[in-house]
PDB file of C-alpha atoms in Angstrom:
ATOM      1  CA  GLY A   1      98.616 -71.732  87.765  1.00 49.00           C
ATOM      2  CA  GLN A   2     100.725 -68.769  85.988  1.00 54.00           C
ATOM      3  CA  GLN A   3     100.476 -68.449  82.131  1.00 74.00           C
ATOM      4  CA  VAL A   4     102.113 -66.581  79.127  1.00 88.00           C
ATOM      5  CA  MET A   5      99.111 -65.016  76.957  1.00 93.00           C
ATOM      6  CA  GLN A   6      99.621 -65.213  73.648  1.00 96.00           C
ATOM      7  CA  ILE A   7      97.423 -63.537  70.957  1.00 95.00           C
ATOM      8  CA  PRO A   8      96.802 -63.703  69.062  1.00 97.00           C
ATOM      9  CA  GLN A   9      94.757 -66.656  68.938  1.00 96.00           C
ATOM     10  CA  TYR A  10      93.572 -66.960  65.688  1.00 97.00           C
ATOM     11  CA  GLN A  11      95.346 -65.353  62.067  1.00 97.00           C
ATOM     12  CA  HIS A  12      94.342 -65.818  58.310  1.00 97.00           C
ATOM     13  CA  VAL A  13      96.296 -64.840  56.436  1.00 97.00           C
ATOM     14  CA  GLN A  14      96.899 -65.060  52.466  1.00 98.00           C
ATOM     15  CA  GLU A  15     100.398 -66.821  51.208  1.00 98.00           C
ATOM     16  CA  GLY A  16     103.093 -64.740  51.146  1.00 98.00           C
ATOM     17  CA  GLU A  17     101.641 -61.872  53.889  1.00 98.00           C
ATOM     18  CA  ASP A  18     103.847 -62.175  56.854  1.00 98.00           C
ATOM     19  CA  PHE A  19     102.877 -63.319  60.204  1.00 97.00           C
ATOM     20  CA  THR A  20     102.983 -62.341  63.785  1.00 98.00           C
ATOM     21  CA  THR A  21     102.222 -63.918  67.169  1.00 98.00           C
ATOM     22  CA  TYR A  22     103.308 -62.694  70.483  1.00 98.00           C
ATOM     23  CA  CYS A  23     103.654 -63.737  74.064  1.00 97.00           C
ATOM     24  CA  ASN A  24     103.833 -61.617  77.362  1.00 95.00           C
ATOM     25  CA  SER A  25     104.317 -62.834  80.601  1.00 92.00           C
ATOM     26  CA  SER A  26     103.730 -60.268  83.703  1.00 88.00           C
ATOM     27  CA  THR A  27     106.723 -62.004  85.462  1.00 88.00           C
ATOM     28  CA  THR A  28     110.408 -62.144  83.415  1.00 90.00           C
ATOM     29  CA  LEU A  29     110.701 -65.525  82.341  1.00 88.00           C
ATOM     30  CA  SER A  30     113.974 -67.458  82.979  1.00 87.00           C
ATOM     31  CA  ASN A  31     113.537 -68.775  79.390  1.00 89.00           C
ATOM     32  CA  ILE A  32     111.252 -69.834  76.796  1.00 93.00           C
ATOM     33  CA  GLN A  33     110.616 -72.295  73.833  1.00 94.00           C
ATOM     34  CA  TRP A  34     108.959 -72.387  70.804  1.00 97.00           C
ATOM     35  CA  TYR A  35     106.923 -75.066  68.972  1.00 98.00           C
ATOM     36  CA  LYS A  36     104.725 -76.133  66.549  1.00 98.00           C
ATOM     37  CA  GLN A  37     102.292 -78.053  66.084  1.00 98.00           C
ATOM     38  CA  ARG A  38      99.890 -79.609  62.352  1.00 98.00           C
ATOM     39  CA  PRO A  39      96.651 -80.173  62.866  1.00 96.00           C
ATOM     40  CA  GLY A  40      96.263 -83.498  63.669  1.00 95.00           C
ATOM     41  CA  GLY A  41      99.996 -83.763  65.117  1.00 97.00           C
ATOM     42  CA  HIS A  42     101.893 -83.123  68.045  1.00 98.00           C
ATOM     43  CA  PRO A  43     103.764 -80.014  69.406  1.00 98.00           C
ATOM     44  CA  VAL A  44     108.170 -80.189  67.651  1.00 97.00           C
ATOM     45  CA  PHE A  45     110.208 -78.205  69.551  1.00 96.00           C
ATOM     46  CA  LEU A  46     111.713 -75.297  67.265  1.00 97.00           C
ATOM     47  CA  ILE A  47     113.648 -73.227  69.484  1.00 95.00           C
ATOM     48  CA  GLN A  48     114.802 -71.699  73.620  1.00 93.00           C
ATOM     49  CA  LEU A  49     115.020 -68.368  73.572  1.00 94.00           C
ATOM     50  CA  VAL A  50     117.391 -67.655  76.724  1.00 91.00           C
ATOM     51  CA  LYS A  51     119.695 -64.225  76.587  1.00 94.00           C
ATOM     52  CA  SER A  52     117.467 -61.171  77.606  1.00 95.00           C
ATOM     53  CA  GLY A  53     117.140 -58.894  73.824  1.00 97.00           C
ATOM     54  CA  GLU A  54     118.114 -62.580  71.856  1.00 97.00           C
ATOM     55  CA  VAL A  55     117.642 -63.186  68.876  1.00 98.00           C
ATOM     56  CA  LYS A  56     117.510 -66.572  66.581  1.00 97.00           C
ATOM     57  CA  LYS A  57     116.472 -67.332  62.795  1.00 97.00           C
ATOM     58  CA  GLN A  58     115.811 -70.131  61.068  1.00 97.00           C
ATOM     59  CA  LYS A  59     115.203 -69.035  57.062  1.00 97.00           C
ATOM     60  CA  ARG A  60     111.839 -67.371  57.426  1.00 98.00           C
ATOM     61  CA  LEU A  61     111.169 -67.089  61.098  1.00 98.00           C
ATOM     62  CA  THR A  62     112.657 -64.347  63.574  1.00 98.00           C
ATOM     63  CA  PHE A  63     112.305 -65.726  67.066  1.00 98.00           C
ATOM     64  CA  GLN A  64     112.956 -62.674  69.631  1.00 98.00           C
ATOM     65  CA  PHE A  65     112.902 -62.234  73.379  1.00 97.00           C
ATOM     66  CA  GLY A  66     112.283 -58.589  74.755  1.00 96.00           C
ATOM     67  CA  GLU A  67     114.806 -56.968  76.872  1.00 95.00           C
ATOM     68  CA  ALA A  68     113.091 -57.233  80.012  1.00 94.00           C
ATOM     69  CA  LYS A  69     112.382 -61.048  79.225  1.00 93.00           C
ATOM     70  CA  LYS A  70     108.933 -60.845  79.903  1.00 94.00           C
ATOM     71  CA  ASN A  71     107.676 -60.929  76.363  1.00 95.00           C
ATOM     72  CA  SER A  72     108.280 -62.839  72.833  1.00 97.00           C
ATOM     73  CA  SER A  73     107.746 -63.157  69.292  1.00 98.00           C
ATOM     74  CA  LEU A  74     107.775 -65.948  66.419  1.00 98.00           C
ATOM     75  CA  HIS A  75     108.047 -63.793  62.612  1.00 98.00           C
ATOM     76  CA  ILE A  76     107.045 -66.253  60.000  1.00 98.00           C
ATOM     77  CA  THR A  77     108.017 -63.744  56.588  1.00 98.00           C
ATOM     78  CA  ALA A  78     106.020 -64.135  53.828  1.00 98.00           C
ATOM     79  CA  THR A  79     104.620 -67.249  54.791  1.00 98.00           C
ATOM     80  CA  GLN A  80     103.731 -70.940  52.782  1.00 98.00           C
ATOM     81  CA  THR A  81     100.883 -73.481  53.153  1.00 97.00           C
ATOM     82  CA  THR A  82     103.271 -75.798  54.545  1.00 97.00           C
ATOM     83  CA  ASP A  83     103.276 -72.700  57.727  1.00 98.00           C
ATOM     84  CA  VAL A  84      99.650 -73.575  58.683  1.00 98.00           C
ATOM     85  CA  GLY A  85     100.083 -75.289  62.289  1.00 98.00           C
ATOM     86  CA  THR A  86      99.501 -73.982  65.910  1.00 98.00           C
ATOM     87  CA  TYR A  87     102.692 -71.890  67.375  1.00 98.00           C
ATOM     88  CA  PHE A  88     103.250 -72.448  71.192  1.00 97.00           C
ATOM     89  CA  CYS A  89     105.180 -70.103  73.078  1.00 97.00           C
ATOM     90  CA  ALA A  90     105.828 -72.396  76.680  1.00 94.00           C
ATOM     91  CA  GLU A  91     107.489 -70.484  79.583  1.00 91.00           C
ATOM     92  CA  GLN A  92     109.662 -73.446  82.012  1.00 81.00           C
ATOM     93  CA  HIS A  93     109.512 -73.127  86.058  1.00 71.00           C
ATOM     94  CA  GLY A  94     112.279 -75.108  88.130  1.00 63.00           C
ATOM     95  CA  SER A  95     116.198 -74.794  87.076  1.00 57.00           C
ATOM     96  CA  GLY A  96     117.833 -76.385  84.092  1.00 54.00           C
ATOM     97  CA  ASN A  97     115.998 -78.352  81.102  1.00 51.00           C
ATOM     98  CA  THR A  98     113.854 -80.439  83.928  1.00 55.00           C
ATOM     99  CA  GLY A  99     111.617 -78.058  85.387  1.00 72.00           C
ATOM    100  CA  LYS A 100     107.659 -78.194  83.779  1.00 81.00           C
ATOM    101  CA  LEU A 101     107.298 -76.215  81.070  1.00 87.00           C
ATOM    102  CA  ILE A 102     104.497 -74.697  81.172  1.00 90.00           C
ATOM    103  CA  PHE A 103     102.538 -73.517  77.311  1.00 94.00           C
ATOM    104  CA  GLY A 104     100.386 -70.427  76.108  1.00 94.00           C
ATOM    105  CA  GLN A 105      97.276 -70.656  74.412  1.00 95.00           C
ATOM    106  CA  GLY A 106      98.254 -70.916  71.196  1.00 96.00           C
ATOM    107  CA  THR A 107      98.246 -69.041  67.541  1.00 97.00           C
ATOM    108  CA  THR A 108      96.351 -70.640  64.612  1.00 97.00           C
ATOM    109  CA  LEU A 109      97.561 -69.827  61.948  1.00 98.00           C
ATOM    110  CA  GLN A 110      95.906 -70.463  58.155  1.00 98.00           C
ATOM    111  CA  VAL A 111      97.181 -69.843  55.156  1.00 97.00           C
ATOM    112  CA  LYS A 112      95.063 -69.380  51.447  1.00 96.00           C
ATOM    113  CA  PRO A 113      96.861 -70.112  48.500  1.00 93.00           C
TER     114      PRO A 113
ATOM    115  CA  ASP B   1     116.546 -92.873  67.754  1.00 65.00           C
ATOM    116  CA  ALA B   2     112.447 -94.183  67.077  1.00 80.00           C
ATOM    117  CA  GLY B   3     111.386 -90.773  69.169  1.00 94.00           C
ATOM    118  CA  VAL B   4     109.108 -90.546  71.863  1.00 97.00           C
ATOM    119  CA  ILE B   5     106.895 -94.047  71.154  1.00 98.00           C
ATOM    120  CA  GLN B   6     102.870 -93.632  72.842  1.00 98.00           C
ATOM    121  CA  SER B   7     100.469 -96.766  72.765  1.00 98.00           C
ATOM    122  CA  PRO B   8      97.663 -96.367  72.119  1.00 98.00           C
ATOM    123  CA  ARG B   9      98.081 -93.674  69.006  1.00 98.00           C
ATOM    124  CA  HIS B  10      93.713 -94.172  69.824  1.00 98.00           C
ATOM    125  CA  GLU B  11      91.811 -94.878  72.964  1.00 98.00           C
ATOM    126  CA  VAL B  12      87.893 -95.839  72.522  1.00 98.00           C
ATOM    127  CA  THR B  13      86.587 -97.597  76.878  1.00 97.00           C
ATOM    128  CA  GLU B  14      82.950 -96.264  77.681  1.00 97.00           C
ATOM    129  CA  MET B  15      82.551 -94.641  80.735  1.00 97.00           C
ATOM    130  CA  GLY B  16      83.508 -96.175  84.219  1.00 97.00           C
ATOM    131  CA  GLN B  17      86.385 -97.866  82.495  1.00 98.00           C
ATOM    132  CA  GLU B  18      90.337 -98.405  84.192  1.00 98.00           C
ATOM    133  CA  VAL B  19      91.770 -97.121  80.879  1.00 98.00           C
ATOM    134  CA  THR B  20      95.979 -97.486  80.425  1.00 98.00           C
ATOM    135  CA  LEU B  21      98.275 -95.241  78.162  1.00 98.00           C
ATOM    136  CA  ARG B  22     101.760 -95.936  77.208  1.00 98.00           C
ATOM    137  CA  CYS B  23     105.216 -94.712  77.029  1.00 98.00           C
ATOM    138  CA  LYS B  24     108.203 -95.033  76.473  1.00 98.00           C
ATOM    139  CA  PRO B  25     110.551 -91.653  76.618  1.00 97.00           C
ATOM    140  CA  ILE B  26     114.530 -91.373  73.914  1.00 95.00           C
ATOM    141  CA  SER B  27     116.220 -93.382  75.627  1.00 94.00           C
ATOM    142  CA  GLY B  28     118.324 -91.059  77.604  1.00 91.00           C
ATOM    143  CA  HIS B  29     116.322 -88.928  78.620  1.00 91.00           C
ATOM    144  CA  ASN B  30     116.515 -88.559  82.422  1.00 89.00           C
ATOM    145  CA  SER B  31     112.607 -86.786  82.056  1.00 91.00           C
ATOM    146  CA  LEU B  32     109.300 -86.947  81.541  1.00 94.00           C
ATOM    147  CA  PHE B  33     105.657 -85.279  80.878  1.00 95.00           C
ATOM    148  CA  TRP B  34     102.248 -86.596  80.459  1.00 97.00           C
ATOM    149  CA  TYR B  35     100.117 -83.436  78.525  1.00 97.00           C
ATOM    150  CA  ARG B  36      96.726 -83.203  78.159  1.00 97.00           C
ATOM    151  CA  GLN B  37      95.500 -80.958  75.162  1.00 97.00           C
ATOM    152  CA  THR B  38      91.638 -79.969  74.550  1.00 96.00           C
ATOM    153  CA  MET B  39      90.558 -77.535  72.615  1.00 93.00           C
ATOM    154  CA  MET B  40      88.751 -75.745  76.159  1.00 92.00           C
ATOM    155  CA  ARG B  41      92.154 -76.066  78.227  1.00 92.00           C
ATOM    156  CA  GLY B  42      94.215 -76.144  75.762  1.00 93.00           C
ATOM    157  CA  LEU B  43      98.463 -78.469  76.545  1.00 95.00           C
ATOM    158  CA  GLU B  44      98.130 -78.779  80.246  1.00 94.00           C
ATOM    159  CA  LEU B  45     101.077 -79.983  81.981  1.00 94.00           C
ATOM    160  CA  LEU B  46      99.676 -83.534  84.040  1.00 96.00           C
ATOM    161  CA  ILE B  47     102.473 -84.770  85.194  1.00 96.00           C
ATOM    162  CA  TYR B  48     106.998 -84.999  85.633  1.00 93.00           C
ATOM    163  CA  PHE B  49     109.331 -87.546  86.606  1.00 93.00           C
ATOM    164  CA  ASN B  50     112.669 -86.505  86.624  1.00 90.00           C
ATOM    165  CA  ASN B  51     115.833 -89.519  86.792  1.00 91.00           C
ATOM    166  CA  ASN B  52     111.767 -91.483  87.405  1.00 94.00           C
ATOM    167  CA  VAL B  53     111.356 -89.665  90.319  1.00 93.00           C
ATOM    168  CA  PRO B  54     107.364 -88.341  90.353  1.00 94.00           C
ATOM    169  CA  ILE B  55     108.074 -84.446  90.877  1.00 90.00           C
ATOM    170  CA  ASP B  56     105.247 -82.248  90.301  1.00 90.00           C
ATOM    171  CA  ASP B  57     101.929 -84.036  90.167  1.00 92.00           C
ATOM    172  CA  SER B  58      99.546 -80.991  91.046  1.00 91.00           C
ATOM    173  CA  GLY B  59      97.957 -80.931  87.698  1.00 92.00           C
ATOM    174  CA  MET B  60      96.665 -83.964  87.894  1.00 95.00           C
ATOM    175  CA  PRO B  61      92.700 -83.657  87.749  1.00 87.00           C
ATOM    176  CA  GLU B  62      92.006 -86.004  90.716  1.00 85.00           C
ATOM    177  CA  ASP B  63      92.707 -89.066  91.982  1.00 91.00           C
ATOM    178  CA  ARG B  64      91.033 -90.984  88.841  1.00 96.00           C
ATOM    179  CA  PHE B  65      94.174 -90.500  87.360  1.00 97.00           C
ATOM    180  CA  SER B  66      98.162 -92.456  88.083  1.00 97.00           C
ATOM    181  CA  ALA B  67     101.475 -92.277  86.602  1.00 98.00           C
ATOM    182  CA  LYS B  68     103.903 -93.816  87.272  1.00 97.00           C
ATOM    183  CA  MET B  69     107.704 -94.432  85.543  1.00 97.00           C
ATOM    184  CA  PRO B  70     109.375 -98.332  87.000  1.00 97.00           C
ATOM    185  CA  ASN B  71     111.907 -98.173  84.739  1.00 96.00           C
ATOM    186  CA  ALA B  72     113.202 -94.873  82.920  1.00 95.00           C
ATOM    187  CA  SER B  73     112.602 -97.145  79.610  1.00 96.00           C
ATOM    188  CA  PHE B  74     108.819 -96.894  80.198  1.00 97.00           C
ATOM    189  CA  SER B  75     105.778 -94.621  82.002  1.00 98.00           C
ATOM    190  CA  THR B  76     101.715 -95.150  81.907  1.00 98.00           C
ATOM    191  CA  LEU B  77      98.986 -93.222  82.621  1.00 98.00           C
ATOM    192  CA  LYS B  78      96.374 -94.925  84.140  1.00 98.00           C
ATOM    193  CA  ILE B  79      92.348 -93.652  84.193  1.00 97.00           C
ATOM    194  CA  GLN B  80      90.129 -95.356  86.965  1.00 97.00           C
ATOM    195  CA  PRO B  81      86.819 -95.275  85.822  1.00 96.00           C
ATOM    196  CA  SER B  82      87.237 -93.304  82.781  1.00 97.00           C
ATOM    197  CA  GLU B  83      84.854 -90.223  82.481  1.00 97.00           C
ATOM    198  CA  PRO B  84      83.614 -88.526  79.239  1.00 97.00           C
ATOM    199  CA  ARG B  85      85.257 -85.609  80.016  1.00 96.00           C
ATOM    200  CA  ASP B  86      88.252 -87.319  80.886  1.00 97.00           C
ATOM    201  CA  SER B  87      88.327 -87.312  76.806  1.00 98.00           C
ATOM    202  CA  ALA B  88      91.169 -85.361  74.727  1.00 98.00           C
ATOM    203  CA  VAL B  89      94.367 -85.889  73.492  1.00 98.00           C
ATOM    204  CA  TYR B  90      97.147 -87.456  76.111  1.00 98.00           C
ATOM    205  CA  PHE B  91     101.084 -86.383  75.146  1.00 98.00           C
ATOM    206  CA  CYS B  92     103.852 -87.914  76.530  1.00 98.00           C
ATOM    207  CA  ALA B  93     106.945 -85.694  76.139  1.00 96.00           C
ATOM    208  CA  SER B  94     110.653 -86.364  77.400  1.00 94.00           C
ATOM    209  CA  SER B  95     113.351 -84.178  77.350  1.00 91.00           C
ATOM    210  CA  LEU B  96     117.488 -83.942  78.454  1.00 85.00           C
ATOM    211  CA  ARG B  97     118.835 -82.266  80.766  1.00 68.00           C
ATOM    212  CA  GLY B  98     120.131 -79.040  79.280  1.00 60.00           C
ATOM    213  CA  ALA B  99     119.872 -75.688  77.477  1.00 49.00           C
ATOM    214  CA  GLY B 100     118.594 -75.929  73.982  1.00 63.00           C
ATOM    215  CA  TYR B 101     117.031 -79.052  73.247  1.00 75.00           C
ATOM    216  CA  GLY B 102     113.318 -78.604  74.209  1.00 89.00           C
ATOM    217  CA  TYR B 103     110.876 -81.731  75.053  1.00 93.00           C
ATOM    218  CA  THR B 104     110.151 -84.261  71.785  1.00 95.00           C
ATOM    219  CA  PHE B 105     106.663 -85.073  72.333  1.00 97.00           C
ATOM    220  CA  GLY B 106     104.954 -88.143  71.262  1.00 98.00           C
ATOM    221  CA  SER B 107     102.512 -89.244  68.753  1.00 98.00           C
ATOM    222  CA  GLY B 108      99.622 -88.880  71.602  1.00 98.00           C
ATOM    223  CA  THR B 109      97.137 -90.893  72.063  1.00 98.00           C
ATOM    224  CA  ARG B 110      93.213 -89.943  71.654  1.00 98.00           C
ATOM    225  CA  LEU B 111      90.849 -90.836  74.063  1.00 98.00           C
ATOM    226  CA  THR B 112      87.595 -91.165  73.574  1.00 98.00           C
ATOM    227  CA  VAL B 113      85.114 -92.307  76.861  1.00 98.00           C
ATOM    228  CA  VAL B 114      81.167 -92.592  75.613  1.00 97.00           C
TER     229      VAL B 114
END
């Protein structure tokens, strides 16, 4: 089935460096959600982007939705060891918040102290 | 709120045995999802329910898998008979109709079929 593509698959950074993960789709997305999964944990909802060109910030995390609503990015400024985990973007099929959510393959972030 | 509650947390079973995974969604949430996570295939949606009604089960691997939601506070995912390739972490998630809330996942059940 259709799925958003996420890159890179893995990223190793030194603590304090920035990190970005990208999510791309061949079709226009109604909205996109981002989740974080710590090692051994479960996905935790971070944010939802709905509007074209939308930018949202959560402390050191910046989320963007492309103008054409076909791509999205998550940028972390000055990474910390607590940022370790896998970051997933997910596209929603169907209307409202009750359509099915299809996840990308995720980007696993390792942070070296 | 205790969040989405899944049981058991871990399950080890022999090939051919029946396995039942359980989920209690967040009270008031009207959608429930079953996902399977493996290294090879990532997070796969198996089936989801809206208002206790199965909407899309196209992700269910085969007839050995079945899911039910008899009421708004309980769902089961059953595998019969189980096979080693079913080994994975199974997550249940629930959500509330409306934008911006996202899905709340349970802690998952780690299934090992030997």
